[in-house]
Amino acid sequence: MRVIVVGAGVIGLSCAIRLAEGGYDVAVLARDLPLETTSSVAAAIWYPYLSAPEDRVAGWSRATYEEFTKLTELEPSVQLRHGREFLVERTPDPRWADVLPDLTRVASPPAGFADGWAFTAPVIDMPAYLPALVKRLEAAGGTLTRAALSALPTGADLVVNCTGLGARLTAGDPTVTPVRGQVLTVEPCGLTDWLVADRSPDELTYVIPRQNDVVVGGTSQPGDWNLAVDPKTTEEILERAAELVPQLRKAKVIRQRVGLRPARPAIRCELVRTRSGEPIIHCYGHGGSGVTLSWGCADEVFELVQGV
């Protein structure tokens, strides 16, 4: 069976790899190559964020956690790192808490916070991980081609639509909307543990150490299509983060970037058929959880393909 996967972000590549390694003839077509996608901007800590429905997200995130844990032994861009999340209100354990073998409550959160968790999570260095996925796809016989598509292609036995925000066009789905995220990377400054502080939707703060840098964020701005970096926002992000991680004050800023998370009221992962009976699998709308849900969704897409 010849399968065309549309989209070369982390969801599209993960689905394509599962299919290619499962024996399908896979071609990935994408307007944006992997390092040009929103996925490349992601701080990419395993953490379900801006995604629903909860029950399916819990299953997909569990499968992805297990896969990333295996990949830590094979892929240098995937590491397990310990860290803490701080919350302003006492909060029940999340639906996905049972995935984490070492989840504990933070005994003494910093001033301004009432609760928190500490746990180990996969951290993925996306600028290295995405090219590694492309190599893995090609090793399994798949291909990746840049293609500016105004609609889903024809000429394959099956199309898998992983276009993220592009699904507004490819699937005619206006419920997919952007949630703008601005981040910066700084030079390493002795950090090993990650930190997330959720003061409010307007003050999302995270510090994620990677192999060669530290990602500092961020913003969560629904409906904002602006891809330009705002210098004032960068200052605000750094100030919030440095309150919790003082060594960031002296860290040199390497890069500033903006990504648009593809949010949707609920992730769409399903098989449909066109009026003429051609099968299409939609897999988009992952919000801020594309990396976190990538392998779980790829597994489900593989199962859907087998049922065609």
CSV table of N, CA and C in Angstrom, one decimal, residues 1 11 55 64 80 85-87 97 101 141 148 162 186 198 202 218 259 263 271:
chain,number,residue,atom,x,y,z
A,1,MET,N,0.8,-1.2,0.0
A,1,MET,CA,0.0,0.0,0.0
A,1,MET,C,0.9,1.3,0.0
A,11,ILE,N,4.5,15.1,14.5
A,11,ILE,CA,3.4,14.1,14.3
A,11,ILE,C,3.6,13.4,12.9
A,55,ASP,N,-9.0,11.4,28.3
A,55,ASP,CA,-8.7,10.0,28.3
A,55,ASP,C,-7.8,9.5,27.2
A,64,THR,N,3.9,7.3,24.4
A,64,THR,CA,5.0,8.2,24.0
A,64,THR,C,6.1,8.2,25.1
A,80,LEU,N,16.4,11.7,29.7
A,80,LEU,CA,15.5,11.8,30.8
A,80,LEU,C,16.1,12.8,31.8
A,85,GLU,N,7.5,21.2,38.7
A,85,GLU,CA,6.4,22.1,38.2
A,85,GLU,C,5.8,22.8,39.4
A,86,PHE,N,5.6,24.1,39.4
A,86,PHE,CA,5.0,24.9,40.5
A,86,PHE,C,3.6,25.4,40.0
A,87,LEU,N,2.6,25.3,40.9
A,87,LEU,CA,1.3,25.7,40.6
A,87,LEU,C,0.8,26.7,41.7
A,97,ALA,N,-0.7,11.0,35.7
A,97,ALA,CA,0.3,10.8,36.8
A,97,ALA,C,0.8,9.4,36.9
A,101,PRO,N,7.0,7.2,37.0
A,101,PRO,CA,7.4,6.3,38.1
A,101,PRO,C,7.8,7.0,39.4
A,141,GLY,N,13.0,3.3,4.1
A,141,GLY,CA,12.5,3.3,2.7
A,141,GLY,C,11.6,4.5,2.4
A,148,ALA,N,4.2,22.4,-1.9
A,148,ALA,CA,3.2,23.4,-1.4
A,148,ALA,C,1.8,22.9,-1.9
A,162,CYS,N,-1.4,15.3,8.6
A,162,CYS,CA,-0.7,15.7,9.8
A,162,CYS,C,-0.2,17.2,9.6
A,186,VAL,N,19.3,30.1,25.6
A,186,VAL,CA,20.5,30.7,26.1
A,186,VAL,C,21.6,29.7,26.3
A,198,ASP,N,3.5,27.6,36.5
A,198,ASP,CA,2.2,28.0,35.8
A,198,ASP,C,1.5,29.0,36.6
A,202,ASP,N,-1.2,33.8,31.0
A,202,ASP,CA,-0.4,34.9,30.4
A,202,ASP,C,1.0,34.8,31.0
A,218,GLY,N,7.7,31.4,28.5
A,218,GLY,CA,7.2,31.4,27.2
A,218,GLY,C,5.9,32.2,27.2
A,259,GLY,N,6.6,30.1,17.7
A,259,GLY,CA,5.9,29.0,17.1
A,259,GLY,C,4.4,29.1,17.3
A,263,ALA,N,-3.9,24.5,18.1
A,263,ALA,CA,-4.9,24.1,19.1
A,263,ALA,C,-6.2,23.7,18.5
A,271,LEU,N,-10.2,7.9,11.0
A,271,LEU,CA,-10.3,7.5,9.6
A,271,LEU,C,-11.6,8.0,9.0
